[in-house]
mmCIF file of C-alpha atoms and ligand atoms in Angstrom:
data_model
loop_
_atom_site.group_PDB
_atom_site.id
_atom_site.type_symbol
_atom_site.label_atom_id
_atom_site.label_comp_id
_atom_site.label_asym_id
_atom_site.label_seq_id
_atom_site.Cartn_x
_atom_site.Cartn_y
_atom_site.Cartn_z
ATOM 1 C CA UNK A 1 104.274 69.157 98.062
ATOM 2 C CA UNK A 2 107.742 68.197 96.845
ATOM 3 C CA UNK A 3 110.007 66.770 99.535
ATOM 4 C CA UNK A 4 112.238 69.798 99.933
ATOM 5 C CA UNK A 5 109.626 72.590 99.783
ATOM 6 C CA UNK A 6 109.470 74.659 102.958
ATOM 7 C CA UNK A 7 106.657 76.811 101.621
ATOM 8 C CA UNK A 8 104.059 75.608 99.189
ATOM 9 C CA UNK A 9 101.328 77.785 97.700
ATOM 10 C CA UNK A 10 98.591 76.062 95.740
ATOM 11 C CA UNK A 11 96.000 77.675 93.419
ATOM 12 C CA UNK A 12 95.942 80.881 95.453
ATOM 13 C CA UNK A 13 93.349 83.508 94.557
ATOM 14 C CA UNK A 14 92.950 86.984 96.027
ATOM 15 C CA UNK A 15 90.178 89.218 94.710
ATOM 16 C CA UNK A 16 89.759 92.923 95.467
ATOM 17 C CA UNK A 17 86.737 95.015 94.647
ATOM 18 C CA UNK A 18 87.855 97.423 91.925
ATOM 19 C CA UNK A 19 86.596 100.557 90.266
ATOM 20 C CA UNK A 20 83.297 100.186 88.435
ATOM 21 C CA UNK A 21 82.343 97.484 90.933
ATOM 22 C CA UNK A 22 84.190 94.866 88.911
ATOM 23 C CA UNK A 23 86.347 92.383 90.691
ATOM 24 C CA UNK A 24 90.091 92.648 90.426
ATOM 25 C CA UNK A 25 91.783 89.285 90.606
ATOM 26 C CA UNK A 26 95.110 90.537 91.970
ATOM 27 C CA UNK A 27 96.313 86.939 92.389
ATOM 28 C CA UNK A 28 94.531 84.552 90.073
ATOM 29 C CA UNK A 29 95.442 80.939 90.724
ATOM 30 C CA UNK A 30 99.111 80.949 91.692
ATOM 31 C CA UNK A 31 101.093 77.916 92.811
ATOM 32 C CA UNK A 32 104.708 78.015 93.944
ATOM 33 C CA UNK A 33 107.067 75.728 95.836
ATOM 34 C CA UNK A 34 109.959 77.301 97.671
ATOM 35 C CA UNK A 35 112.707 74.804 98.390
ATOM 36 C CA UNK A 36 114.235 74.796 101.855
ATOM 37 C CA UNK A 37 117.425 76.835 102.030
ATOM 38 C CA UNK A 38 116.948 78.322 98.571
ATOM 39 C CA UNK A 39 115.868 81.669 97.172
ATOM 40 C CA UNK A 40 112.738 81.826 95.068
ATOM 41 C CA UNK A 41 112.632 84.995 92.982
ATOM 42 C CA UNK A 42 109.324 86.575 92.014
ATOM 43 C CA UNK A 43 109.511 89.182 89.293
ATOM 44 C CA UNK A 44 106.899 91.203 87.450
ATOM 45 C CA UNK A 45 105.869 94.740 86.672
ATOM 46 C CA UNK A 46 104.040 97.024 89.054
ATOM 47 C CA UNK A 47 100.534 95.776 89.850
ATOM 48 C CA UNK A 48 101.179 92.182 88.750
ATOM 49 C CA UNK A 49 100.241 90.899 92.209
ATOM 50 C CA UNK A 50 103.620 90.159 93.812
ATOM 51 C CA UNK A 51 102.943 91.924 97.099
ATOM 52 C CA UNK A 52 99.393 90.598 97.303
ATOM 53 C CA UNK A 53 100.754 87.070 96.976
ATOM 54 C CA UNK A 54 103.348 87.728 99.677
ATOM 55 C CA UNK A 55 100.745 89.300 101.977
ATOM 56 C CA UNK A 56 98.640 86.164 101.660
ATOM 57 C CA UNK A 57 101.687 84.071 102.555
ATOM 58 C CA UNK A 58 102.345 86.314 105.564
ATOM 59 C CA UNK A 59 98.663 86.067 106.586
ATOM 60 C CA UNK A 60 98.346 89.855 106.351
ATOM 61 C CA UNK A 61 95.605 89.071 103.839
ATOM 62 C CA UNK A 62 93.194 86.167 103.762
ATOM 63 C CA UNK A 63 93.184 84.385 100.396
ATOM 64 C CA UNK A 64 89.823 83.856 98.687
ATOM 65 C CA UNK A 65 90.856 80.420 97.502
ATOM 66 C CA UNK A 66 93.848 78.126 97.528
ATOM 67 C CA UNK A 67 96.224 76.980 100.235
ATOM 68 C CA UNK A 68 99.473 78.060 101.824
ATOM 69 C CA UNK A 69 101.421 75.288 103.512
ATOM 70 C CA UNK A 70 104.470 75.926 105.615
ATOM 71 C CA UNK A 71 106.712 73.056 106.626
ATOM 72 C CA UNK A 72 104.010 70.625 105.588
ATOM 73 C CA UNK A 73 101.171 72.301 107.504
ATOM 74 C CA UNK A 74 98.215 74.020 105.880
ATOM 75 C CA UNK A 75 98.000 77.433 107.509
ATOM 76 C CA UNK A 76 94.283 77.957 106.858
ATOM 77 C CA UNK A 77 93.244 74.936 108.882
ATOM 78 C CA UNK A 78 95.413 75.835 111.877
ATOM 79 C CA UNK A 79 94.271 77.325 115.157
ATOM 80 C CA UNK A 80 95.023 81.021 115.713
ATOM 81 C CA UNK A 81 97.576 80.126 118.377
ATOM 82 C CA UNK A 82 99.446 77.816 116.028
ATOM 83 C CA UNK A 83 99.419 80.402 113.266
ATOM 84 C CA UNK A 84 100.922 82.899 115.706
ATOM 85 C CA UNK A 85 103.700 80.483 116.614
ATOM 86 C CA UNK A 86 104.305 79.717 112.968
ATOM 87 C CA UNK A 87 104.324 83.397 112.063
ATOM 88 C CA UNK A 88 107.476 83.920 114.130
ATOM 89 C CA UNK A 89 109.206 81.537 111.717
ATOM 90 C CA UNK A 90 108.108 83.668 108.743
ATOM 91 C CA UNK A 91 109.372 87.247 108.610
ATOM 92 C CA UNK A 92 109.352 90.075 106.100
ATOM 93 C CA UNK A 93 111.516 92.973 104.984
ATOM 94 C CA UNK A 94 109.819 95.707 102.947
ATOM 95 C CA UNK A 95 111.102 98.225 100.460
ATOM 96 C CA UNK A 96 111.237 101.520 102.318
ATOM 97 C CA UNK A 97 113.855 101.079 105.029
ATOM 98 C CA UNK A 98 113.062 104.318 106.817
ATOM 99 C CA UNK A 99 109.299 104.072 106.468
ATOM 100 C CA UNK A 100 109.258 100.607 108.018
ATOM 101 C CA UNK A 101 111.132 101.701 111.165
ATOM 102 C CA UNK A 102 109.476 103.544 114.046
ATOM 103 C CA UNK A 103 111.031 107.023 113.954
ATOM 104 C CA UNK A 104 110.831 107.674 117.678
ATOM 105 C CA UNK A 105 112.627 104.470 118.706
ATOM 106 C CA UNK A 106 116.321 103.654 118.864
ATOM 107 C CA UNK A 107 117.961 100.941 116.778
ATOM 108 C CA UNK A 108 118.200 98.836 119.910
ATOM 109 C CA UNK A 109 114.437 99.187 120.619
ATOM 110 C CA UNK A 110 113.577 98.408 117.014
ATOM 111 C CA UNK A 111 115.712 95.287 116.712
ATOM 112 C CA UNK A 112 114.670 94.138 120.198
ATOM 113 C CA UNK A 113 110.937 94.738 119.658
ATOM 114 C CA UNK A 114 110.099 91.221 118.388
ATOM 115 C CA UNK A 115 111.968 89.745 121.381
ATOM 116 C CA UNK A 116 110.028 91.944 123.788
ATOM 117 C CA UNK A 117 106.740 91.113 122.053
ATOM 118 C CA UNK A 118 107.448 87.400 122.405
ATOM 119 C CA UNK A 119 108.702 87.934 125.989
ATOM 120 C CA UNK A 120 111.918 86.258 125.030
ATOM 121 C CA UNK A 121 114.439 86.333 127.929
ATOM 122 C CA UNK A 122 115.070 89.161 130.376
ATOM 123 C CA UNK A 123 116.388 92.637 129.526
ATOM 124 C CA UNK A 124 120.025 91.603 129.694
ATOM 125 C CA UNK A 125 119.472 88.577 127.476
ATOM 126 C CA UNK A 126 117.559 90.699 124.999
ATOM 127 C CA UNK A 127 120.229 93.355 124.780
ATOM 128 C CA UNK A 128 122.848 90.646 124.266
ATOM 129 C CA UNK A 129 120.717 89.249 121.456
ATOM 130 C CA UNK A 130 120.366 92.717 119.901
ATOM 131 C CA UNK A 131 124.164 93.082 119.933
ATOM 132 C CA UNK A 132 124.471 89.686 118.279
ATOM 133 C CA UNK A 133 121.920 90.649 115.607
ATOM 134 C CA UNK A 134 123.656 93.937 114.821
ATOM 135 C CA UNK A 135 126.901 92.029 114.468
ATOM 136 C CA UNK A 136 125.164 89.571 112.158
ATOM 137 C CA UNK A 137 124.071 92.370 109.802
ATOM 138 C CA UNK A 138 127.501 93.984 110.121
ATOM 139 C CA UNK A 139 126.472 97.162 111.904
ATOM 140 C CA UNK A 140 128.790 98.599 114.590
ATOM 141 C CA UNK A 141 127.565 98.241 118.188
ATOM 142 C CA UNK A 142 127.661 102.033 118.498
ATOM 143 C CA UNK A 143 124.542 102.171 116.308
ATOM 144 C CA UNK A 144 122.272 100.879 119.074
ATOM 145 C CA UNK A 145 121.431 104.343 120.415
ATOM 146 C CA UNK A 146 120.713 105.900 117.025
ATOM 147 C CA UNK A 147 117.326 106.886 115.660
ATOM 148 C CA UNK A 148 116.271 105.864 112.149
ATOM 149 C CA UNK A 149 116.758 109.399 110.771
ATOM 150 C CA UNK A 150 120.435 109.138 111.724
ATOM 151 C CA UNK A 151 120.888 106.101 109.483
ATOM 152 C CA UNK A 152 121.663 105.855 105.781
ATOM 153 C CA UNK A 153 119.297 103.847 103.594
ATOM 154 C CA UNK A 154 121.630 100.853 103.668
ATOM 155 C CA UNK A 155 122.054 101.029 107.443
ATOM 156 C CA UNK A 156 118.307 101.327 107.940
ATOM 157 C CA UNK A 157 117.745 98.262 105.779
ATOM 158 C CA UNK A 158 120.330 96.333 107.830
ATOM 159 C CA UNK A 159 118.332 97.267 110.935
ATOM 160 C CA UNK A 160 115.136 96.013 109.275
ATOM 161 C CA UNK A 161 116.911 92.757 108.406
ATOM 162 C CA UNK A 162 118.245 92.400 111.978
ATOM 163 C CA UNK A 163 114.710 92.883 113.306
ATOM 164 C CA UNK A 164 113.390 90.262 110.882
ATOM 165 C CA UNK A 165 116.012 87.781 112.128
ATOM 166 C CA UNK A 166 115.420 88.425 115.833
ATOM 167 C CA UNK A 167 113.124 85.430 116.347
ATOM 168 C CA UNK A 168 115.277 83.021 114.314
ATOM 169 C CA UNK A 169 112.918 82.641 111.352
ATOM 170 C CA UNK A 170 113.281 79.906 108.736
ATOM 171 C CA UNK A 171 111.638 81.888 105.984
ATOM 172 C CA UNK A 172 112.041 85.543 105.027
ATOM 173 C CA UNK A 173 109.974 87.426 102.466
ATOM 174 C CA UNK A 174 111.990 90.233 100.895
ATOM 175 C CA UNK A 175 109.468 92.469 99.139
ATOM 176 C CA UNK A 176 111.455 94.935 97.007
ATOM 177 C CA UNK A 177 113.903 94.966 99.935
ATOM 178 C CA UNK A 178 116.766 96.446 97.899
ATOM 179 C CA UNK A 179 114.752 98.444 95.357
ATOM 180 C CA UNK A 180 115.053 101.810 97.114
ATOM 181 C CA UNK A 181 118.824 101.573 97.551
ATOM 182 C CA UNK A 182 121.629 103.005 95.438
ATOM 183 C CA UNK A 183 123.323 100.489 93.178
ATOM 184 C CA UNK A 184 126.471 100.066 95.287
ATOM 185 C CA UNK A 185 124.538 99.792 98.561
ATOM 186 C CA UNK A 186 122.146 97.395 96.891
ATOM 187 C CA UNK A 187 125.035 95.076 96.016
ATOM 188 C CA UNK A 188 126.228 95.137 99.632
ATOM 189 C CA UNK A 189 122.783 94.253 100.967
ATOM 190 C CA UNK A 190 122.348 91.474 98.394
ATOM 191 C CA UNK A 191 125.691 90.019 99.449
ATOM 192 C CA UNK A 192 124.722 90.311 103.102
ATOM 193 C CA UNK A 193 121.476 88.457 102.390
ATOM 194 C CA UNK A 194 123.413 85.686 100.667
ATOM 195 C CA UNK A 195 125.859 85.408 103.566
ATOM 196 C CA UNK A 196 123.026 85.295 106.095
ATOM 197 C CA UNK A 197 121.297 82.612 104.073
ATOM 198 C CA UNK A 198 124.405 80.428 104.121
ATOM 199 C CA UNK A 199 125.108 81.063 107.777
ATOM 200 C CA UNK A 200 121.562 80.619 109.104
ATOM 201 C CA UNK A 201 120.083 78.242 106.522
ATOM 202 C CA UNK A 202 117.370 80.742 105.601
ATOM 203 C CA UNK A 203 114.822 80.302 102.834
ATOM 204 C CA UNK A 204 113.901 83.442 100.892
ATOM 205 C CA UNK A 205 111.023 84.623 98.781
ATOM 206 C CA UNK A 206 112.695 87.483 96.965
ATOM 207 C CA UNK A 207 110.336 89.907 95.230
ATOM 208 C CA UNK A 208 111.435 92.542 92.747
ATOM 209 C CA UNK A 209 110.365 94.234 89.554
ATOM 210 C CA UNK A 210 114.045 94.056 88.549
ATOM 211 C CA UNK A 211 114.975 90.803 86.836
ATOM 212 C CA UNK A 212 118.691 91.637 87.072
ATOM 213 C CA UNK A 213 118.530 91.683 90.866
ATOM 214 C CA UNK A 214 116.332 88.579 90.993
ATOM 215 C CA UNK A 215 118.800 86.764 88.784
ATOM 216 C CA UNK A 216 121.686 87.571 91.088
ATOM 217 C CA UNK A 217 120.144 86.056 94.190
ATOM 218 C CA UNK A 218 117.588 83.404 93.143
ATOM 219 C CA UNK A 219 117.872 79.727 92.257
ATOM 220 C CA UNK A 220 114.285 79.522 91.012
ATOM 221 C CA UNK A 221 112.421 82.350 89.321
ATOM 222 C CA UNK A 222 108.737 82.951 88.618
ATOM 223 C CA UNK A 223 107.534 85.716 86.314
ATOM 224 C CA UNK A 224 104.158 87.209 87.264
ATOM 225 C CA UNK A 225 101.842 88.979 84.892
ATOM 226 C CA UNK A 226 98.402 90.264 85.877
ATOM 227 C CA UNK A 227 97.888 87.927 88.772
ATOM 228 C CA UNK A 228 99.314 84.833 87.110
ATOM 229 C CA UNK A 229 102.655 83.133 86.931
ATOM 230 C CA UNK A 230 103.366 83.041 83.214
ATOM 231 C CA UNK A 231 106.754 81.342 83.445
ATOM 232 C CA UNK A 232 108.657 79.571 86.196
ATOM 233 C CA UNK A 233 111.790 77.481 86.423
ATOM 234 C CA UNK A 234 115.400 77.232 87.469
ATOM 235 C CA UNK A 235 117.315 80.474 86.888
ATOM 236 C CA UNK A 236 119.702 79.007 84.315
ATOM 237 C CA UNK A 237 116.909 77.582 82.177
ATOM 238 C CA UNK A 238 114.819 80.721 82.386
ATOM 239 C CA UNK A 239 117.685 82.884 81.217
ATOM 240 C CA UNK A 240 119.092 80.454 78.664
ATOM 241 C CA UNK A 241 115.787 79.609 76.989
ATOM 242 C CA UNK A 242 112.888 81.832 78.037
ATOM 243 C CA UNK A 243 109.670 80.349 76.656
ATOM 244 C CA UNK A 244 107.164 83.128 77.244
ATOM 245 C CA UNK A 245 107.243 86.299 75.090
ATOM 246 C CA UNK A 246 106.768 88.426 78.211
ATOM 247 C CA UNK A 247 109.803 86.872 79.902
ATOM 248 C CA UNK A 248 111.703 87.654 76.756
ATOM 249 C CA UNK A 249 110.613 91.306 76.922
ATOM 250 C CA UNK A 250 111.784 91.471 80.531
ATOM 251 C CA UNK A 251 115.121 89.895 79.649
ATOM 252 C CA UNK A 252 115.635 92.462 76.929
ATOM 253 C CA UNK A 253 115.210 95.175 79.556
ATOM 254 C CA UNK A 254 117.809 93.718 81.941
ATOM 255 C CA UNK A 255 121.240 94.900 80.741
ATOM 256 C CA UNK A 256 120.563 98.497 81.722
ATOM 257 C CA UNK A 257 122.620 98.936 84.879
ATOM 258 C CA UNK A 258 120.987 102.127 86.146
ATOM 259 C CA UNK A 259 117.831 101.040 88.005
ATOM 260 C CA UNK A 260 115.970 104.310 87.519
ATOM 261 C CA UNK A 261 116.527 104.066 83.774
ATOM 262 C CA UNK A 262 115.429 100.461 83.811
ATOM 263 C CA UNK A 263 112.190 101.333 85.556
ATOM 264 C CA UNK A 264 111.540 103.968 82.904
ATOM 265 C CA UNK A 265 112.286 101.427 80.256
ATOM 266 C CA UNK A 266 109.840 98.915 81.695
ATOM 267 C CA UNK A 267 107.165 101.542 81.959
ATOM 268 C CA UNK A 268 107.767 102.575 78.363
ATOM 269 C CA UNK A 269 107.628 98.956 77.356
ATOM 270 C CA UNK A 270 104.153 98.861 78.818
ATOM 271 C CA UNK A 271 103.043 102.098 77.221
ATOM 272 C CA UNK A 272 104.293 101.167 73.795
ATOM 273 C CA UNK A 273 102.479 97.899 73.855
ATOM 274 C CA UNK A 274 99.254 99.346 75.166
ATOM 275 C CA UNK A 275 99.335 98.026 78.735
ATOM 276 C CA UNK A 276 97.543 99.717 81.568
ATOM 277 C CA UNK A 277 97.749 99.279 85.318
ATOM 278 C CA UNK A 278 94.462 97.444 85.690
ATOM 279 C CA UNK A 279 94.823 93.693 85.861
ATOM 280 C CA UNK A 280 91.083 93.107 85.457
ATOM 281 C CA UNK A 281 90.061 89.819 83.994
ATOM 282 C CA UNK A 282 90.103 89.974 80.210
ATOM 283 C CA UNK A 283 86.618 90.196 78.719
ATOM 284 C CA UNK A 284 87.101 86.944 76.832
ATOM 285 C CA UNK A 285 88.596 83.594 77.652
ATOM 286 C CA UNK A 286 91.844 84.308 75.822
ATOM 287 C CA UNK A 287 95.407 84.872 76.984
ATOM 288 C CA UNK A 288 95.730 87.957 79.195
ATOM 289 C CA UNK A 289 99.044 88.924 77.625
ATOM 290 C CA UNK A 290 97.564 88.961 74.130
ATOM 291 C CA UNK A 291 97.185 92.722 73.700
ATOM 292 C CA UNK A 292 100.913 93.212 74.285
ATOM 293 C CA UNK A 293 102.125 90.014 72.678
ATOM 294 C CA UNK A 294 104.465 90.106 69.678
ATOM 295 C CA UNK A 295 103.689 86.440 68.929
ATOM 296 C CA UNK A 296 100.026 85.756 69.530
ATOM 297 C CA UNK A 297 98.248 89.081 69.048
ATOM 298 C CA UNK A 298 96.485 87.932 65.888
ATOM 299 C CA UNK A 299 96.202 84.240 66.566
ATOM 300 C CA UNK A 300 92.838 82.600 67.039
ATOM 301 C CA UNK A 301 93.894 80.261 69.803
ATOM 302 C CA UNK A 302 95.327 83.106 71.915
ATOM 303 C CA UNK A 303 91.999 84.932 71.665
ATOM 304 C CA UNK A 304 89.887 82.009 72.737
ATOM 305 C CA UNK A 305 91.911 79.815 75.061
ATOM 306 C CA UNK A 306 93.643 80.816 78.294
ATOM 307 C CA UNK A 307 97.081 79.120 78.198
ATOM 308 C CA UNK A 308 98.047 76.875 81.102
ATOM 309 C CA UNK A 309 101.409 76.808 82.801
ATOM 310 C CA UNK A 310 103.061 73.716 81.334
ATOM 311 C CA UNK A 311 106.372 72.310 80.146
ATOM 312 C CA UNK A 312 107.496 72.847 76.555
ATOM 313 C CA UNK A 313 109.931 70.816 74.533
ATOM 314 C CA UNK A 314 112.208 73.749 73.819
ATOM 315 C CA UNK A 315 113.089 74.809 77.363
ATOM 316 C CA UNK A 316 113.422 73.698 80.973
ATOM 317 C CA UNK A 317 110.766 75.995 82.432
ATOM 318 C CA UNK A 318 106.984 75.904 82.662
ATOM 319 C CA UNK A 319 105.339 78.590 80.540
ATOM 320 C CA UNK A 320 101.740 79.695 79.987
ATOM 321 C CA UNK A 321 101.887 80.250 76.247
ATOM 322 C CA UNK A 322 100.352 78.367 73.325
ATOM 323 C CA UNK A 323 103.306 79.295 71.158
ATOM 324 C CA UNK A 324 106.039 79.021 73.791
ATOM 325 C CA UNK A 325 109.511 79.355 72.392
ATOM 326 C CA UNK A 326 108.205 80.816 69.167
ATOM 327 C CA UNK A 327 109.626 84.296 69.515
ATOM 328 C CA UNK A 328 110.207 86.566 66.585
HETATM 329 N N1 ATP B 1 94.135 96.412 99.449
HETATM 330 C C1 ATP B 1 93.848 96.527 98.148
HETATM 331 N N2 ATP B 1 92.626 96.890 97.701
HETATM 332 C C2 ATP B 1 92.335 96.971 96.404
HETATM 333 N N3 ATP B 1 93.212 96.702 95.420
HETATM 334 C C3 ATP B 1 94.448 96.333 95.772
HETATM 335 C C4 ATP B 1 94.845 96.225 97.157
HETATM 336 N N4 ATP B 1 96.145 95.837 97.202
HETATM 337 C C5 ATP B 1 96.541 95.710 95.921
HETATM 338 N N5 ATP B 1 95.540 96.009 95.066
HETATM 339 C C6 ATP B 1 95.603 95.940 93.599
HETATM 340 O O1 ATP B 1 96.010 94.625 93.258
HETATM 341 C C7 ATP B 1 96.902 94.647 92.146
HETATM 342 C C8 ATP B 1 98.191 93.988 92.529
HETATM 343 O O2 ATP B 1 98.872 94.820 93.454
HETATM 344 P P1 ATP B 1 100.236 94.393 94.157
HETATM 345 O O3 ATP B 1 100.568 95.450 95.146
HETATM 346 O O4 ATP B 1 100.131 93.003 94.638
HETATM 347 O O5 ATP B 1 101.254 94.452 92.933
HETATM 348 P P2 ATP B 1 102.835 94.388 92.932
HETATM 349 O O6 ATP B 1 103.210 93.390 91.879
HETATM 350 O O7 ATP B 1 103.348 94.172 94.290
HETATM 351 O O8 ATP B 1 103.222 95.847 92.401
HETATM 352 P P3 ATP B 1 104.473 96.793 92.773
HETATM 353 O O9 ATP B 1 105.628 96.322 91.927
HETATM 354 O O10 ATP B 1 104.019 98.152 92.391
HETATM 355 O O11 ATP B 1 104.746 96.644 94.245
HETATM 356 C C9 ATP B 1 97.039 96.110 91.752
HETATM 357 O O12 ATP B 1 96.142 96.391 90.706
HETATM 358 C C10 ATP B 1 96.652 96.848 93.006
HETATM 359 O O13 ATP B 1 96.126 98.121 92.688
HETATM 360 MG MG1 MG B 2 104.586 95.273 95.555
#
């Protein structure tokens, strides 16, 4: 694990049973290193395995193979008690701000729930901490008595963020955390996340199907396709010289500002190139992007040899493509 990595995932595999009794390799040998204090962006279309990867990191799912190390410790070989302690340092914010909040509770109950669960301090100390957390996410103190239905989407997501920060985590997984928000609210939440990162020294795994959003907030970016990372590297290099044809397709879809139109565009992109939503293993040993690939569709090597993630002379990223950089 590189010196500065807070979270290190190595060769992670997660298999689900799929239709027809075949196995679906939702995550198929993924390795990532998330540097302390940085944001690692994970982008990819629906079904590419982003959430499955994050659920393995959060221990909501047990990986079938591979390791997840946090702060130098392999989580699989830890005792249950140690995993529990560690889990308070790793928190998550999901997409649907209202759906992730208990409707019958007040904002104060919701944000204070992790403190109560960890029996942190007495009632007075906890309510002081809740006030501090609301201030941190820039919500007025008057919000404490509100119920989730009385909050806007942006306010609800601030509450979810406050709850995630309650136990002073080091690492926060943001799984499509801004995807359900209007564009202007989205920008506010992204800026809040950046401020919080600077203030609290947080490390983020930021997941989105929207490369524009990922670009805004991440220092390192990985592109997932059908359970694999097909390109990864520093943001500047990935955008300046994308090596994988799929990354290039995603980049072409970015300049559309309206997120609902962009989603349509990405879906169309899939339809036009014959993609489906079933990341089953390909029937041969070839590249899994081949059927959609503008570069390698007819090439022998792409049909017979699964490309490995490796550096290429033309760019500063790692890409899993035999003909990296060769884009028509
Ligand atoms: N619990 C499960 N049981 C069976 N299959 C699953 C399960 N969870 C996910 N999958 C499948 O694994 C694949 C990856 O799903 P995942 O939710 O990780 O994708 P994603 O990249 O997060 O997509 P999205 O952008 O839609 O959130 C999909 O084909 C999905 O249907
Ligand atoms: Mg997901």
